[in-house]
PDB file of C-alpha atoms in Angstrom:
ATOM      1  CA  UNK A  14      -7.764   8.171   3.345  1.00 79.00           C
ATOM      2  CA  UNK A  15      -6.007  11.323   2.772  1.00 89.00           C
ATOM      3  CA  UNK A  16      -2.447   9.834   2.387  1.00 88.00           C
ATOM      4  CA  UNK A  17      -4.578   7.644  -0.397  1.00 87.00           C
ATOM      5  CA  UNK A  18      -6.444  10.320  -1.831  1.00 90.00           C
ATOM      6  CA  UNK A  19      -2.505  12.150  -2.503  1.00 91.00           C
ATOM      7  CA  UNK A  20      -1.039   9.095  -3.868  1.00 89.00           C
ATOM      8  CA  UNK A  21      -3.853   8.512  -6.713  1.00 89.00           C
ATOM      9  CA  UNK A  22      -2.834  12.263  -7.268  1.00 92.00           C
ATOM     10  CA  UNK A  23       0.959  10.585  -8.115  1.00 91.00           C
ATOM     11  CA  UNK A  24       2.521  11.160  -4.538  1.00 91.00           C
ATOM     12  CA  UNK A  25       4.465   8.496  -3.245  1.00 90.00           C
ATOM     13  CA  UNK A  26       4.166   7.012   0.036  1.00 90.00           C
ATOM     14  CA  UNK A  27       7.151   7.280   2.560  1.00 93.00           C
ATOM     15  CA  UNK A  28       5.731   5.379   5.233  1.00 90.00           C
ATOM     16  CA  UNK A  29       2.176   5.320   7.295  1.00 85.00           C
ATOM     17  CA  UNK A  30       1.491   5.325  10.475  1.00 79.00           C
ATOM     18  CA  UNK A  31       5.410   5.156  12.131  1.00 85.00           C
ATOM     19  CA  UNK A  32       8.221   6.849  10.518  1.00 89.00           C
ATOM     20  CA  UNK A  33      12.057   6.683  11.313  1.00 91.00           C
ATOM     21  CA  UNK A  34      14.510   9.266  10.890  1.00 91.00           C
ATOM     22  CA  UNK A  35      17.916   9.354  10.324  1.00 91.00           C
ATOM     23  CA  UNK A  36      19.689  12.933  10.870  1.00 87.00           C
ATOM     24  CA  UNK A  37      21.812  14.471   9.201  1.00 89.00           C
ATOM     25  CA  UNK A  38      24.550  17.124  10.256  1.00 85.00           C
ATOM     26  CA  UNK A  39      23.164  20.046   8.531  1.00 87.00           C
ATOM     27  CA  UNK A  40      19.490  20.221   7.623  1.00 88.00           C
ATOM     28  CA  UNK A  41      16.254  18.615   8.142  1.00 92.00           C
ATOM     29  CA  UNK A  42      16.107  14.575   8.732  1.00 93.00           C
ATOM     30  CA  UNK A  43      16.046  11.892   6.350  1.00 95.00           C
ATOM     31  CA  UNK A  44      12.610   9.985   6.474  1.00 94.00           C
ATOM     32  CA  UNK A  45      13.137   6.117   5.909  1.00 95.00           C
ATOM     33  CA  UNK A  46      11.259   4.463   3.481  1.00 94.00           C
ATOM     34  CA  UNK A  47       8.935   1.832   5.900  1.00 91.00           C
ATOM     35  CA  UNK A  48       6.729  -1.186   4.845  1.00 91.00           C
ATOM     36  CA  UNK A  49       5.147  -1.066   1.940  1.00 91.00           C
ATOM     37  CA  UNK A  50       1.819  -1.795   3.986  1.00 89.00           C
ATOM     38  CA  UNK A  51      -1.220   1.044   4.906  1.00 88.00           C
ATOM     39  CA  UNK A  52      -4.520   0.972   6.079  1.00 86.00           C
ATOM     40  CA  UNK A  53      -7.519   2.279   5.166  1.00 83.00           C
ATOM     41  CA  UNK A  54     -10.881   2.164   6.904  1.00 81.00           C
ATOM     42  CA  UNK A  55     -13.117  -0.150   5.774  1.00 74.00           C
ATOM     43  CA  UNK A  56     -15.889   2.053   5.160  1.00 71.00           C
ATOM     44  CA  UNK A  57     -13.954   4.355   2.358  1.00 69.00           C
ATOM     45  CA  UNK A  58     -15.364   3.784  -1.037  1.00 64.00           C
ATOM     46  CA  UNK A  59     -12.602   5.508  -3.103  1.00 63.00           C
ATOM     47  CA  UNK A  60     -10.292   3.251  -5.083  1.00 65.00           C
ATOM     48  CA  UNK A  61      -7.878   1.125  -3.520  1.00 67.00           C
ATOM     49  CA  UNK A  62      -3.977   2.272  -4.465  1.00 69.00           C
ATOM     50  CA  UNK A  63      -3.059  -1.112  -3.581  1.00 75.00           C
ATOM     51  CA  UNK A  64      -3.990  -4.852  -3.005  1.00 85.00           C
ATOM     52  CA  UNK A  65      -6.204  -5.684  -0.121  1.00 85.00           C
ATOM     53  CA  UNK A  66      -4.567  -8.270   2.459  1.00 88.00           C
ATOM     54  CA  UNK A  67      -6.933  -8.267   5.056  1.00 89.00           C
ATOM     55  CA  UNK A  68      -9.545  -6.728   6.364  1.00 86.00           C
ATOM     56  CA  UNK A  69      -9.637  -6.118  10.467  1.00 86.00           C
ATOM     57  CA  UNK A  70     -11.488  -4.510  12.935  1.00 85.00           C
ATOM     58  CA  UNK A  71     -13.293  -1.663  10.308  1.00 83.00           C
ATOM     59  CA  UNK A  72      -9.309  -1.761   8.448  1.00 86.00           C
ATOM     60  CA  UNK A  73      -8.329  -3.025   5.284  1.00 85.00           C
ATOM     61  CA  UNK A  74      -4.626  -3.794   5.444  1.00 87.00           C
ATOM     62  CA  UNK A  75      -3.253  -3.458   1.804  1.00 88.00           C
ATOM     63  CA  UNK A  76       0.024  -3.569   0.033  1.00 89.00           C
ATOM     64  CA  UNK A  77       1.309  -0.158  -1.624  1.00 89.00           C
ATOM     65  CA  UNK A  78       3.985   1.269  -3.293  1.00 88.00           C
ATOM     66  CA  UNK A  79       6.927   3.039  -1.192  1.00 91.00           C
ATOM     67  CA  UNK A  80       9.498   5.396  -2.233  1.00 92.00           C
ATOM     68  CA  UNK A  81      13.163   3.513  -2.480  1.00 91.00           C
ATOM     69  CA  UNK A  82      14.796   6.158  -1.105  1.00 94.00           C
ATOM     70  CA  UNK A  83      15.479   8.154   2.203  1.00 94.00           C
ATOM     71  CA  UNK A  84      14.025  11.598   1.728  1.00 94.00           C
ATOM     72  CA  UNK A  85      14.571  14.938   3.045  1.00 94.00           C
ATOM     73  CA  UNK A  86      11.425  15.674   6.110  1.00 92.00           C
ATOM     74  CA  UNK A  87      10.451  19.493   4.906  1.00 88.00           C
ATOM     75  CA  UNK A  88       7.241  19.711   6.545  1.00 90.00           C
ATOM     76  CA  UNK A  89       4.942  17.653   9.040  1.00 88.00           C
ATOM     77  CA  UNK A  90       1.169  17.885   9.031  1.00 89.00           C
ATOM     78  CA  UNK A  91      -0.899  17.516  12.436  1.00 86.00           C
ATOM     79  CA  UNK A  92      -4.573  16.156  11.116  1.00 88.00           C
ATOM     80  CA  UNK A  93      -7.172  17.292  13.326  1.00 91.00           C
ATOM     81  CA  UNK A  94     -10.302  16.287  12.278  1.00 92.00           C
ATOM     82  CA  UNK A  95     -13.610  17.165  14.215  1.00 94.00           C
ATOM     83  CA  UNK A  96     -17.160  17.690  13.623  1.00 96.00           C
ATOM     84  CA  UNK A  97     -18.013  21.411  12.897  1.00 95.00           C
ATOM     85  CA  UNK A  98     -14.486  22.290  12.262  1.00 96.00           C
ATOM     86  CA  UNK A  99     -13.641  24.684  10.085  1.00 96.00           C
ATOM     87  CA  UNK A 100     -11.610  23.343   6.993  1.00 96.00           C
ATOM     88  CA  UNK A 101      -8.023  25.616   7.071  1.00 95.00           C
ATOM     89  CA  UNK A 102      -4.185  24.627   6.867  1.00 95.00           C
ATOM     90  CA  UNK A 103      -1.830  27.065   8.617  1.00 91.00           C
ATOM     91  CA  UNK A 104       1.060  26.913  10.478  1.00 89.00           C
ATOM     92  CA  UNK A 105       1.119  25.785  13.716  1.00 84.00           C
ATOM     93  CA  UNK A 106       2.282  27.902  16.654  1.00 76.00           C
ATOM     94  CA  UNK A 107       2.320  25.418  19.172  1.00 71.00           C
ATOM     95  CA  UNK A 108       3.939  22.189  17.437  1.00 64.00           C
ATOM     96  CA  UNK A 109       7.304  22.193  18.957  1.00 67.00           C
ATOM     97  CA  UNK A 110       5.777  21.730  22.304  1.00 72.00           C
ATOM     98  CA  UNK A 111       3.811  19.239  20.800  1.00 69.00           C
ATOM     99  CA  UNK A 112       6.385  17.353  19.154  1.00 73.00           C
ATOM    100  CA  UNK A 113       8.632  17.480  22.517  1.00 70.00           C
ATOM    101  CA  UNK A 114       5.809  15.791  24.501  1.00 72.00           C
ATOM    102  CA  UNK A 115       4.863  13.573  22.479  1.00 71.00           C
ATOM    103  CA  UNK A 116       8.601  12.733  21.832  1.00 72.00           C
ATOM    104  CA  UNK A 117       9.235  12.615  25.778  1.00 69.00           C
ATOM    105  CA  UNK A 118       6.479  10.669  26.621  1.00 73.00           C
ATOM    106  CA  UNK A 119       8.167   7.442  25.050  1.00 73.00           C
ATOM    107  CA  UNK A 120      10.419   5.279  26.948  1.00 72.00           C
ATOM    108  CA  UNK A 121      12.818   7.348  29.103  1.00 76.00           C
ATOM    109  CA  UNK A 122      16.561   6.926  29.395  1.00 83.00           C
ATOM    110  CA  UNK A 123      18.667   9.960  30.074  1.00 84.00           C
ATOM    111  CA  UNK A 124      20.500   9.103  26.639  1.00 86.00           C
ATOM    112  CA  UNK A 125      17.231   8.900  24.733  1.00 80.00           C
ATOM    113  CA  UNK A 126      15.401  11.812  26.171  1.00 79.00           C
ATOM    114  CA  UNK A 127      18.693  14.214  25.297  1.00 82.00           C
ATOM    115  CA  UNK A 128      18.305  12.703  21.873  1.00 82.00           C
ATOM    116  CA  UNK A 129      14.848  13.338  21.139  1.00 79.00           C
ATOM    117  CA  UNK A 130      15.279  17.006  22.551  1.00 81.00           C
ATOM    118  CA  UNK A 131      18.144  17.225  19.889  1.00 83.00           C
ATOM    119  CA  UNK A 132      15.194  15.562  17.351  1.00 83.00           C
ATOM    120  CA  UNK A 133      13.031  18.288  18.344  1.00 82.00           C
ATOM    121  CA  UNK A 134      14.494  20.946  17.913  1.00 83.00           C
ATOM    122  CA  UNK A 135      16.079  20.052  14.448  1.00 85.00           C
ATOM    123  CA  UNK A 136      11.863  19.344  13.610  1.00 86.00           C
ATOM    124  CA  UNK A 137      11.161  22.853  14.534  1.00 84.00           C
ATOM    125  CA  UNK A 138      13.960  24.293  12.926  1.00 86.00           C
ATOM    126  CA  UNK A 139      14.282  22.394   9.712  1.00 88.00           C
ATOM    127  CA  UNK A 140      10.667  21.489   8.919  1.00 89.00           C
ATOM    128  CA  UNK A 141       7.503  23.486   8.628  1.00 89.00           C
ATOM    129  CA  UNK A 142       5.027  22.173  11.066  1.00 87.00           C
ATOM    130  CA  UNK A 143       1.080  22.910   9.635  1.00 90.00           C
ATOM    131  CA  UNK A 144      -2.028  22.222  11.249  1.00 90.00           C
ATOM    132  CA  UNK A 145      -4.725  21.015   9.248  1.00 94.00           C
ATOM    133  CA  UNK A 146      -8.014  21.505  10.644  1.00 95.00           C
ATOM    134  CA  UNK A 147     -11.161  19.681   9.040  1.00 96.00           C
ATOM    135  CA  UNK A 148     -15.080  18.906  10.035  1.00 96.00           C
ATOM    136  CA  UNK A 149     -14.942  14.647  10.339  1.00 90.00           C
ATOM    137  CA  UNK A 150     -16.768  14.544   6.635  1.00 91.00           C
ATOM    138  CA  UNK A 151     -14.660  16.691   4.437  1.00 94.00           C
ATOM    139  CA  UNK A 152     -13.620  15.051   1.626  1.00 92.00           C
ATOM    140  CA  UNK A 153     -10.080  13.727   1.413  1.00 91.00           C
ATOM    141  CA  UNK A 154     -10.173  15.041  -1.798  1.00 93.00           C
ATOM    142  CA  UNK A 155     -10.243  18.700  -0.260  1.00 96.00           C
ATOM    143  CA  UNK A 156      -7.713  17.888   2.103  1.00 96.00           C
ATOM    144  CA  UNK A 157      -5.318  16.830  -0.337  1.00 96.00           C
ATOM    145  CA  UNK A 158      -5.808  19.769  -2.411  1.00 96.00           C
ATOM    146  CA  UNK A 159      -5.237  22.146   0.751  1.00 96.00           C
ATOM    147  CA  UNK A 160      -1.760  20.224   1.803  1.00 96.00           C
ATOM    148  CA  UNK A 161      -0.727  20.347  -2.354  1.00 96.00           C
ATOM    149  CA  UNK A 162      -1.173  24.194  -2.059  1.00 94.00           C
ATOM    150  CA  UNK A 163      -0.018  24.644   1.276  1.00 93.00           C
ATOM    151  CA  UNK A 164       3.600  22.949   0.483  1.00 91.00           C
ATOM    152  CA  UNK A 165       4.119  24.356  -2.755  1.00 91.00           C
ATOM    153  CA  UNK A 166       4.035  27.540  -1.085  1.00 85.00           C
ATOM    154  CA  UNK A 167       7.314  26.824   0.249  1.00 68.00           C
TER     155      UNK A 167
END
């Protein structure tokens, strides 16, 4: 809902859920334009940015819009969403570690794992990794307008 909520603000969608990267030799990643297919939960009454396909197990699987073009990865956003929570955006001191375990946890091959350790640490070098922190019912209009002001602060 929040990756909806930016692109009725005139974002454009990269990719949801999985994302590929290509690198580069100097500077952050490329992210790879992927299918132009999201879900949304079935429950969210804002309007649709695309054409409904299906609906499945509390998702509606539509068709959207993706950008034609690889673009530069400048920041990555870790959504945690609770009840109670506090609603802040800030950067996160932790991610790398993150990043690397959730990286190393895949599939392991001595060749892959040295890859994604290269991966991370371009990530943490290249990109600025936020946390934004939410109670379950704020509005993904709030959270959009948090990220928006959080990354043109860059």
């Amino acid at each position: 809902t929040l990756i909806a909520e930016l692109m009725r603000r005139g974002h454009q969608l990269v990719s949801d859920d999985i994302t590929f990267l290509e690198p580069t030799a100097e500077g952050p990643p490329f992210a790879l334009p992927g299918a132009p297919i999201m879900t949304l939960a079935e429950a969210e009454q804002a309007p649709c940015p695309g054409e409904v396909l299906m609906n499945l197990a509390g998702e509606r699987w539509i068709t959207v819009p993706v950008t034609d073009a690889a673009t530069p990865l400048l920041a990555i956003i870790q959504l945690d969403r609770r009840p109670g929570a506090d609603t802040t955006i800030q950067p996160s001191g932790d991610a790398p570690l993150a990043l690397l375990a959730a990286m190393l946890a895949l599939p392991k091959t001595r060749e892959r794992a040295l890859s994604r350790l290269d991966l991370a640490s371009t990530l943490a070098t290249h990109c600025r990794i936020l946390t934004l922190t939410a109670d379950s019912l704020t509005a993904p209009a709030q959270l959009a307008e948090l990220v928006e002001e959080a990354l043109a602060a860059a």
